[in-house]
mmCIF file of C-alpha atoms and ligand atoms in Angstrom:
data_model
loop_
_atom_site.group_PDB
_atom_site.id
_atom_site.type_symbol
_atom_site.label_atom_id
_atom_site.label_comp_id
_atom_site.label_asym_id
_atom_site.label_seq_id
_atom_site.Cartn_x
_atom_site.Cartn_y
_atom_site.Cartn_z
ATOM 1 C CA MET A 16 -4.611 -15.345 -27.871
ATOM 2 C CA LYS A 17 -4.162 -11.999 -29.561
ATOM 3 C CA LYS A 18 -0.935 -10.067 -29.921
ATOM 4 C CA VAL A 19 -1.051 -6.503 -28.562
ATOM 5 C CA ARG A 20 1.328 -3.714 -29.655
ATOM 6 C CA VAL A 21 1.762 -0.603 -27.527
ATOM 7 C CA LYS A 22 3.743 2.637 -27.746
ATOM 8 C CA SER A 23 4.729 4.479 -24.579
ATOM 9 C CA PRO A 24 6.866 7.561 -23.886
ATOM 10 C CA SER A 25 9.709 8.056 -21.466
ATOM 11 C CA ASN A 26 9.300 11.041 -19.121
ATOM 12 C CA ILE A 27 11.396 13.704 -17.445
ATOM 13 C CA ALA A 28 10.743 14.388 -13.756
ATOM 14 C CA PHE A 29 10.482 18.043 -12.700
ATOM 15 C CA ILE A 30 9.909 16.877 -9.115
ATOM 16 C CA LYS A 31 11.881 13.679 -8.552
ATOM 17 C CA PHE A 32 11.035 10.311 -7.069
ATOM 18 C CA TRP A 33 13.988 9.551 -4.792
ATOM 19 C CA GLY A 34 13.710 6.946 -2.054
ATOM 20 C CA LYS A 35 11.084 4.274 -1.414
ATOM 21 C CA LYS A 36 8.834 3.891 1.606
ATOM 22 C CA ASP A 37 8.104 0.349 0.421
ATOM 23 C CA SER A 38 10.616 -1.098 -1.999
ATOM 24 C CA SER A 39 8.698 -4.237 -2.937
ATOM 25 C CA LEU A 40 5.663 -2.186 -4.027
ATOM 26 C CA ASN A 41 7.626 0.898 -5.208
ATOM 27 C CA ILE A 42 5.760 3.293 -2.885
ATOM 28 C CA PRO A 43 7.749 6.567 -2.853
ATOM 29 C CA PHE A 44 8.489 8.919 0.052
ATOM 30 C CA ASN A 45 7.152 11.860 -1.946
ATOM 31 C CA SER A 46 4.868 12.662 -4.873
ATOM 32 C CA SER A 47 6.504 13.621 -8.193
ATOM 33 C CA ILE A 48 5.689 15.551 -11.382
ATOM 34 C CA SER A 49 6.824 14.928 -14.963
ATOM 35 C CA MET A 50 6.337 15.533 -18.675
ATOM 36 C CA ASN A 51 6.057 12.734 -21.238
ATOM 37 C CA LEU A 52 8.657 12.902 -24.023
ATOM 38 C CA SER A 53 7.596 12.775 -27.682
ATOM 39 C CA GLY A 54 11.069 11.834 -28.979
ATOM 40 C CA CYS A 55 11.989 8.990 -26.580
ATOM 41 C CA TYR A 56 9.646 6.024 -26.583
ATOM 42 C CA THR A 57 9.333 2.235 -26.489
ATOM 43 C CA VAL A 58 7.185 0.042 -28.725
ATOM 44 C CA THR A 59 6.370 -3.335 -27.167
ATOM 45 C CA SER A 60 4.370 -6.281 -28.401
ATOM 46 C CA VAL A 61 3.161 -9.098 -26.159
ATOM 47 C CA GLU A 62 1.575 -12.406 -27.077
ATOM 48 C CA PHE A 63 0.692 -15.130 -24.569
ATOM 49 C CA ASP A 64 1.036 -18.615 -26.012
ATOM 50 C CA GLU A 65 -0.049 -21.956 -24.469
ATOM 51 C CA LYS A 66 2.795 -23.676 -26.352
ATOM 52 C CA LEU A 67 5.590 -21.724 -24.634
ATOM 53 C CA ARG A 68 7.482 -23.386 -21.753
ATOM 54 C CA GLU A 69 8.944 -20.092 -20.478
ATOM 55 C CA ASP A 70 8.769 -16.351 -21.201
ATOM 56 C CA LEU A 71 10.789 -15.198 -24.226
ATOM 57 C CA ILE A 72 11.999 -11.622 -23.876
ATOM 58 C CA LYS A 73 13.556 -9.718 -26.758
ATOM 59 C CA ILE A 74 14.863 -6.183 -26.203
ATOM 60 C CA ASP A 75 16.167 -4.171 -29.154
ATOM 61 C CA GLY A 76 16.397 -7.290 -31.294
ATOM 62 C CA LYS A 77 18.269 -9.484 -28.780
ATOM 63 C CA ILE A 78 16.922 -12.255 -26.537
ATOM 64 C CA VAL A 79 17.796 -11.209 -22.963
ATOM 65 C CA GLU A 80 18.796 -13.471 -20.059
ATOM 66 C CA GLY A 81 19.883 -12.951 -16.450
ATOM 67 C CA GLU A 82 18.679 -10.069 -14.262
ATOM 68 C CA LYS A 83 17.189 -8.129 -17.205
ATOM 69 C CA LYS A 84 14.990 -11.107 -18.054
ATOM 70 C CA ASP A 85 14.158 -11.874 -14.402
ATOM 71 C CA ARG A 86 12.842 -8.330 -13.881
ATOM 72 C CA VAL A 87 10.428 -8.701 -16.822
ATOM 73 C CA VAL A 88 9.405 -12.212 -15.732
ATOM 74 C CA ARG A 89 8.656 -10.959 -12.171
ATOM 75 C CA PHE A 90 6.480 -8.272 -13.714
ATOM 76 C CA LEU A 91 4.674 -10.770 -15.975
ATOM 77 C CA ASP A 92 4.030 -12.888 -12.852
ATOM 78 C CA ILE A 93 2.073 -9.953 -11.377
ATOM 79 C CA VAL A 94 -0.011 -9.744 -14.589
ATOM 80 C CA ARG A 95 -0.575 -13.536 -14.624
ATOM 81 C CA LYS A 96 -1.676 -13.480 -10.984
ATOM 82 C CA LYS A 97 -4.118 -10.643 -11.671
ATOM 83 C CA ALA A 98 -5.622 -12.554 -14.600
ATOM 84 C CA GLY A 99 -5.533 -15.922 -12.803
ATOM 85 C CA LYS A 100 -3.763 -17.534 -15.774
ATOM 86 C CA LYS A 101 -0.543 -19.574 -15.861
ATOM 87 C CA ILE A 102 0.642 -18.978 -19.396
ATOM 88 C CA PHE A 103 3.942 -17.703 -20.803
ATOM 89 C CA ALA A 104 4.512 -14.780 -23.148
ATOM 90 C CA ARG A 105 6.589 -13.646 -26.065
ATOM 91 C CA VAL A 106 7.686 -10.049 -25.476
ATOM 92 C CA ASP A 107 9.371 -7.934 -28.143
ATOM 93 C CA SER A 108 10.416 -4.461 -27.030
ATOM 94 C CA LYS A 109 12.228 -1.737 -28.966
ATOM 95 C CA ASN A 110 13.394 1.705 -27.878
ATOM 96 C CA ASN A 111 13.548 4.420 -30.543
ATOM 97 C CA PHE A 112 16.586 5.839 -28.719
ATOM 98 C CA PRO A 113 19.795 3.812 -28.393
ATOM 99 C CA SER A 114 19.435 1.883 -25.128
ATOM 100 C CA ASP A 115 23.149 2.315 -24.434
ATOM 101 C CA ALA A 116 22.850 6.112 -24.598
ATOM 102 C CA GLY A 117 22.322 6.372 -20.860
ATOM 103 C CA ILE A 118 18.735 7.647 -21.180
ATOM 104 C CA ALA A 119 16.419 5.986 -18.679
ATOM 105 C CA SER A 120 14.252 3.532 -20.561
ATOM 106 C CA SER A 121 12.527 1.799 -17.641
ATOM 107 C CA ALA A 122 9.664 4.345 -17.585
ATOM 108 C CA SER A 123 8.738 3.825 -21.257
ATOM 109 C CA ALA A 124 9.496 0.089 -21.140
ATOM 110 C CA PHE A 125 7.385 -0.822 -18.107
ATOM 111 C CA SER A 126 4.460 1.428 -18.995
ATOM 112 C CA ALA A 127 4.357 -0.106 -22.496
ATOM 113 C CA LEU A 128 4.605 -3.604 -21.032
ATOM 114 C CA SER A 129 1.773 -2.886 -18.575
ATOM 115 C CA LEU A 130 -0.775 -2.143 -21.269
ATOM 116 C CA ALA A 131 0.502 -4.718 -23.779
ATOM 117 C CA ALA A 132 0.673 -7.597 -21.264
ATOM 118 C CA SER A 133 -2.572 -6.827 -19.427
ATOM 119 C CA LYS A 134 -4.528 -6.491 -22.654
ATOM 120 C CA ALA A 135 -2.925 -9.536 -24.287
ATOM 121 C CA ILE A 136 -3.880 -11.730 -21.321
ATOM 122 C CA GLY A 137 -7.465 -10.485 -21.463
ATOM 123 C CA LEU A 138 -7.585 -7.830 -18.718
ATOM 124 C CA SER A 139 -9.183 -4.461 -19.330
ATOM 125 C CA LEU A 140 -7.605 -2.020 -16.886
ATOM 126 C CA SER A 141 -8.611 1.597 -16.234
ATOM 127 C CA GLU A 142 -5.967 4.367 -16.529
ATOM 128 C CA LYS A 143 -5.583 4.370 -12.739
ATOM 129 C CA GLU A 144 -5.153 0.583 -12.599
ATOM 130 C CA LEU A 145 -2.583 0.720 -15.417
ATOM 131 C CA SER A 146 -0.586 3.365 -13.601
ATOM 132 C CA ILE A 147 -0.622 1.205 -10.453
ATOM 133 C CA LEU A 148 0.565 -1.797 -12.465
ATOM 134 C CA ALA A 149 3.290 0.184 -14.291
ATOM 135 C CA ARG A 150 4.544 1.448 -10.898
ATOM 136 C CA ARG A 151 5.288 -2.140 -9.864
ATOM 137 C CA GLY A 152 7.740 -2.456 -12.796
ATOM 138 C CA SER A 153 9.473 0.886 -12.257
ATOM 139 C CA GLY A 154 8.194 3.789 -10.148
ATOM 140 C CA SER A 155 8.632 6.442 -12.841
ATOM 141 C CA ALA A 156 6.714 4.235 -15.335
ATOM 142 C CA SER A 157 3.493 5.044 -13.474
ATOM 143 C CA ARG A 158 3.771 8.643 -14.812
ATOM 144 C CA SER A 159 4.164 7.621 -18.483
ATOM 145 C CA VAL A 160 0.673 6.115 -18.607
ATOM 146 C CA ASN A 161 -1.183 9.459 -18.543
ATOM 147 C CA ASP A 162 -1.229 12.146 -21.233
ATOM 148 C CA GLY A 163 1.036 15.200 -21.177
ATOM 149 C CA PHE A 164 2.057 16.310 -17.698
ATOM 150 C CA SER A 165 1.593 13.837 -14.831
ATOM 151 C CA GLU A 166 1.538 13.896 -11.081
ATOM 152 C CA TRP A 167 2.268 10.672 -9.228
ATOM 153 C CA VAL A 168 0.576 10.980 -5.871
ATOM 154 C CA ALA A 169 2.775 9.080 -3.407
ATOM 155 C CA GLY A 170 -0.090 7.459 -1.474
ATOM 156 C CA THR A 171 0.471 4.957 1.294
ATOM 157 C CA SER A 172 -0.528 1.635 -0.261
ATOM 158 C CA ASP A 173 -0.678 -0.240 -3.574
ATOM 159 C CA LYS A 174 -4.161 1.113 -4.278
ATOM 160 C CA THR A 175 -3.457 4.758 -3.403
ATOM 161 C CA SER A 176 -0.089 5.266 -5.169
ATOM 162 C CA TYR A 177 -0.675 6.170 -8.834
ATOM 163 C CA SER A 178 -0.374 8.997 -11.380
ATOM 164 C CA LYS A 179 -2.859 11.240 -13.071
ATOM 165 C CA SER A 180 -2.634 13.792 -15.860
ATOM 166 C CA ILE A 181 -2.541 17.396 -14.622
ATOM 167 C CA ALA A 182 -2.325 19.011 -18.094
ATOM 168 C CA LYS A 183 -2.752 17.830 -21.678
ATOM 169 C CA PRO A 184 0.270 17.691 -24.065
ATOM 170 C CA THR A 185 -0.881 20.803 -25.953
ATOM 171 C CA PHE A 186 -1.278 22.813 -22.737
ATOM 172 C CA TRP A 187 2.203 24.380 -22.914
ATOM 173 C CA ASP A 188 4.831 24.550 -25.660
ATOM 174 C CA LEU A 189 7.582 23.303 -23.379
ATOM 175 C CA ARG A 190 10.587 21.478 -24.858
ATOM 176 C CA ASP A 191 13.095 19.062 -23.395
ATOM 177 C CA LEU A 192 16.370 18.909 -25.314
ATOM 178 C CA VAL A 193 17.905 15.671 -24.080
ATOM 179 C CA THR A 194 21.583 16.524 -24.301
ATOM 180 C CA VAL A 195 23.607 13.317 -24.410
ATOM 181 C CA VAL A 196 27.118 13.645 -22.961
ATOM 182 C CA SER A 197 27.751 9.964 -22.323
ATOM 183 C CA ASN A 198 26.958 6.781 -24.240
ATOM 184 C CA LYS A 199 28.073 4.510 -21.445
ATOM 185 C CA ALA A 200 25.681 2.605 -19.196
ATOM 186 C CA LYS A 201 25.669 4.337 -15.803
ATOM 187 C CA LYS A 202 27.623 2.804 -12.916
ATOM 188 C CA SER A 203 24.854 3.085 -10.314
ATOM 189 C CA SER A 204 21.230 2.314 -11.108
ATOM 190 C CA SER A 205 18.334 4.389 -9.782
ATOM 191 C CA THR A 206 17.385 1.298 -7.719
ATOM 192 C CA GLU A 207 20.708 1.639 -5.844
ATOM 193 C CA GLY A 208 20.107 5.365 -5.446
ATOM 194 C CA HIS A 209 16.637 4.845 -3.969
ATOM 195 C CA SER A 210 17.984 2.314 -1.480
ATOM 196 C CA VAL A 211 20.544 4.734 0.027
ATOM 197 C CA ALA A 212 18.460 7.950 -0.198
ATOM 198 C CA THR A 213 17.673 8.026 3.537
ATOM 199 C CA THR A 214 21.391 7.912 4.443
ATOM 200 C CA SER A 215 21.952 11.453 3.119
ATOM 201 C CA PRO A 216 21.973 14.089 5.892
ATOM 202 C CA PHE A 217 19.773 16.185 3.575
ATOM 203 C CA PHE A 218 16.991 13.608 3.464
ATOM 204 C CA ALA A 219 15.110 15.065 6.452
ATOM 205 C CA THR A 220 15.306 18.606 5.020
ATOM 206 C CA ARG A 221 13.943 17.355 1.704
ATOM 207 C CA GLN A 222 10.996 15.692 3.422
ATOM 208 C CA LYS A 223 10.251 18.904 5.307
ATOM 209 C CA ASN A 224 10.231 21.097 2.182
ATOM 210 C CA ILE A 225 8.981 18.847 -0.595
ATOM 211 C CA LYS A 226 5.230 19.382 -0.144
ATOM 212 C CA SER A 227 5.473 23.133 -0.594
ATOM 213 C CA ARG A 228 7.897 22.745 -3.541
ATOM 214 C CA ILE A 229 5.401 20.429 -5.278
ATOM 215 C CA LYS A 230 2.570 22.868 -4.650
ATOM 216 C CA ASN A 231 4.594 25.778 -6.064
ATOM 217 C CA LEU A 232 5.882 23.881 -9.096
ATOM 218 C CA LYS A 233 2.344 22.842 -9.969
ATOM 219 C CA ARG A 234 1.153 26.423 -9.562
ATOM 220 C CA PHE A 235 3.924 27.782 -11.849
ATOM 221 C CA LEU A 236 3.278 25.029 -14.416
ATOM 222 C CA LEU A 237 -0.476 25.590 -14.525
ATOM 223 C CA SER A 238 -0.045 29.385 -14.747
ATOM 224 C CA LYS A 239 2.769 28.972 -17.344
ATOM 225 C CA ASN A 240 5.182 31.089 -15.316
ATOM 226 C CA PHE A 241 8.283 29.776 -17.074
ATOM 227 C CA GLU A 242 10.904 31.680 -15.091
ATOM 228 C CA LYS A 243 9.600 30.615 -11.671
ATOM 229 C CA PHE A 244 8.906 27.090 -12.952
ATOM 230 C CA GLY A 245 12.453 26.767 -14.345
ATOM 231 C CA GLN A 246 14.137 28.059 -11.177
ATOM 232 C CA LEU A 247 12.253 25.513 -9.111
ATOM 233 C CA LEU A 248 12.920 22.528 -11.367
ATOM 234 C CA GLU A 249 16.630 23.372 -11.355
ATOM 235 C CA GLU A 250 16.657 23.678 -7.566
ATOM 236 C CA GLU A 251 14.992 20.249 -7.385
ATOM 237 C CA ALA A 252 17.542 18.658 -9.750
ATOM 238 C CA ILE A 253 20.454 19.969 -7.685
ATOM 239 C CA GLU A 254 18.851 18.680 -4.482
ATOM 240 C CA LEU A 255 18.513 15.178 -5.950
ATOM 241 C CA HIS A 256 22.176 15.108 -6.963
ATOM 242 C CA VAL A 257 23.416 16.592 -3.687
ATOM 243 C CA MET A 258 21.485 13.853 -1.905
ATOM 244 C CA ALA A 259 23.069 11.181 -4.134
ATOM 245 C CA MET A 260 26.557 12.641 -3.607
ATOM 246 C CA THR A 261 26.099 12.698 0.182
ATOM 247 C CA SER A 262 24.584 9.217 0.540
ATOM 248 C CA LYS A 263 26.487 6.347 2.071
ATOM 249 C CA PRO A 264 27.914 5.065 -0.194
ATOM 250 C CA ALA A 265 28.049 8.248 -2.277
ATOM 251 C CA ILE A 266 26.798 8.141 -5.876
ATOM 252 C CA TYR A 267 28.165 10.520 -8.525
ATOM 253 C CA TYR A 268 26.124 10.705 -11.710
ATOM 254 C CA TRP A 269 27.701 13.780 -13.345
ATOM 255 C CA ASN A 270 30.671 13.899 -15.685
ATOM 256 C CA GLU A 271 32.605 16.840 -17.216
ATOM 257 C CA GLY A 272 30.014 17.086 -19.996
ATOM 258 C CA THR A 273 27.189 17.503 -17.466
ATOM 259 C CA VAL A 274 29.010 20.471 -15.931
ATOM 260 C CA GLU A 275 29.852 21.969 -19.355
ATOM 261 C CA VAL A 276 26.158 21.893 -20.361
ATOM 262 C CA MET A 277 25.038 23.302 -16.990
ATOM 263 C CA SER A 278 27.368 26.294 -17.288
ATOM 264 C CA THR A 279 26.309 26.916 -20.894
ATOM 265 C CA ILE A 280 22.677 27.054 -19.771
ATOM 266 C CA ARG A 281 23.562 29.593 -17.075
ATOM 267 C CA ALA A 282 25.488 31.640 -19.673
ATOM 268 C CA LEU A 283 22.499 31.584 -22.052
ATOM 269 C CA ARG A 284 20.305 32.885 -19.227
ATOM 270 C CA GLU A 285 22.724 35.707 -18.519
ATOM 271 C CA GLU A 286 22.446 36.641 -22.212
ATOM 272 C CA GLY A 287 18.654 36.757 -21.886
ATOM 273 C CA THR A 288 17.536 33.343 -23.211
ATOM 274 C CA LEU A 289 15.485 31.533 -20.608
ATOM 275 C CA CYS A 290 16.366 27.827 -20.254
ATOM 276 C CA TYR A 291 16.932 25.484 -17.323
ATOM 277 C CA TYR A 292 18.511 22.106 -16.655
ATOM 278 C CA THR A 293 17.520 18.936 -14.873
ATOM 279 C CA MET A 294 19.179 15.524 -14.671
ATOM 280 C CA ASP A 295 17.788 12.151 -13.642
ATOM 281 C CA ALA A 296 20.005 9.350 -12.335
ATOM 282 C CA GLY A 297 22.677 9.799 -15.013
ATOM 283 C CA PRO A 298 25.062 12.342 -16.588
ATOM 284 C CA ASN A 299 22.852 13.441 -19.497
ATOM 285 C CA VAL A 300 21.213 16.835 -19.199
ATOM 286 C CA HIS A 301 17.570 17.617 -19.937
ATOM 287 C CA VAL A 302 17.470 21.230 -21.101
ATOM 288 C CA ILE A 303 14.003 22.695 -20.585
ATOM 289 C CA CYS A 304 13.005 25.645 -22.756
ATOM 290 C CA LEU A 305 10.099 27.176 -24.649
ATOM 291 C CA GLY A 306 9.449 26.211 -28.293
ATOM 292 C CA LYS A 307 10.386 29.672 -29.556
ATOM 293 C CA ASP A 308 13.972 29.338 -28.226
ATOM 294 C CA GLU A 309 14.618 25.709 -29.170
ATOM 295 C CA LYS A 310 16.628 26.293 -32.382
ATOM 296 C CA LYS A 311 18.919 28.885 -30.840
ATOM 297 C CA ILE A 312 19.666 26.737 -27.778
ATOM 298 C CA MET A 313 20.190 23.603 -29.889
ATOM 299 C CA SER A 314 22.757 25.275 -32.120
ATOM 300 C CA ARG A 315 24.672 26.547 -29.078
ATOM 301 C CA LEU A 316 24.666 23.139 -27.355
ATOM 302 C CA LYS A 317 25.731 21.310 -30.527
ATOM 303 C CA ARG A 318 28.983 23.263 -30.558
ATOM 304 C CA LEU A 319 30.076 21.981 -27.129
ATOM 305 C CA LYS A 320 32.900 19.447 -27.217
ATOM 306 C CA SER A 321 31.248 17.004 -24.810
ATOM 307 C CA VAL A 322 27.866 16.865 -26.554
ATOM 308 C CA ILE A 323 27.369 13.603 -28.486
ATOM 309 C CA LYS A 324 23.822 14.260 -29.636
ATOM 310 C CA ILE A 325 20.627 16.103 -28.768
ATOM 311 C CA ILE A 326 17.137 14.590 -28.819
ATOM 312 C CA PRO A 327 14.407 17.279 -28.941
ATOM 313 C CA ASN A 328 11.084 16.510 -27.243
ATOM 314 C CA GLU A 329 7.671 18.087 -26.840
ATOM 315 C CA ALA A 330 5.076 16.967 -24.323
ATOM 316 C CA SER A 331 3.417 13.823 -25.602
ATOM 317 C CA ARG A 332 0.453 11.556 -25.039
ATOM 318 C CA GLY A 333 0.802 8.679 -22.620
ATOM 319 C CA THR A 334 0.714 4.930 -23.168
ATOM 320 C CA GLY A 335 -1.494 3.798 -26.061
ATOM 321 C CA GLU A 336 -2.202 0.749 -28.178
ATOM 322 C CA LEU A 337 -0.997 0.676 -31.802
ATOM 323 C CA LYS A 338 -3.534 -0.888 -34.117
HETATM 324 O O1 PMV B 10 11.626 4.704 -11.736
HETATM 325 P P1 PMV B 10 13.002 4.570 -11.238
HETATM 326 O O2 PMV B 10 13.119 3.543 -10.149
HETATM 327 O O3 PMV B 10 13.994 4.290 -12.358
HETATM 328 O O4 PMV B 10 13.467 5.936 -10.566
HETATM 329 C C1 PMV B 10 13.535 7.154 -11.249
HETATM 330 C C2 PMV B 10 14.399 8.113 -10.534
HETATM 331 C C3 PMV B 10 14.612 9.457 -11.218
HETATM 332 O O5 PMV B 10 14.632 9.305 -12.606
HETATM 333 C C4 PMV B 10 15.960 10.017 -10.773
HETATM 334 C C5 PMV B 10 13.559 10.480 -10.820
HETATM 335 C C6 PMV B 10 12.192 10.312 -11.407
HETATM 336 O O6 PMV B 10 11.244 10.666 -10.698
HETATM 337 O O7 PMV B 10 12.046 9.894 -12.561
#
């Protein structure tokens, strides 16, 4: 059987996926919106082999065992069931960013694995079907499949919960400066966060307001109103973290570096340079700006004592096969 190699980007959520209506299928409570990242990606190759007695999973050069392996095997089981074949695979996956840098890699990893595994086993899935499959591995992976800017429509079932592209990568010269302030693996995974989301007293308020926030963010994105867009994505990031901090048990993702970067961004705005922050389930800050301001903002952030490194990103294409 043939070996298939795939490259897939990570993504940053402007509207966040937080909390699952169905945790076995990864059906979210609300729709979400993101941009694919040109500088943070995974390259995965998959080869099914009749001679193998079990799946062999290599991540960043090391054979993995335990829960990390089990998660990939469970995902490969879904692919095997779809194809009606009982055959094991050799998976080799590499991130171009250090996997211990605390940058979420599940979106790029599971979207890459979706295309590589489905194609290697002989399936030919449409973009919609790939997004549905990627969602089963990790919710946010469903958004990495499509080009540029994606919207994951929450839906209510396996067939109706998937992402589509709402704008091509070249649509807007938006940048995401991934500002790394911690190299350590985070203490609480997003899976834990999702499972306690409904225990926050702010959960009901979020559900009430989220539809209109999504509508507005999409409107500001598609009309390239950067100031309004930035204010809204920052508001959304704070809401996610307030929810995490008020869940039972509470989850704190920020560290001192997170706060130092956030105040620097506010200071830059006061000086007239438009830029905004958002954070996923970790301490690192995604600084969103326009291409014309990237250099200036980078040089300011580099001087901060808590900044370890900065990874600049443009909007990128989605999951694709490497020939
Ligand atoms: O895809 P997951 O289960 O790792 O969840 C992602 C959660 C956030 O990154 C915080 C938000 C998002 O929509 O990407």
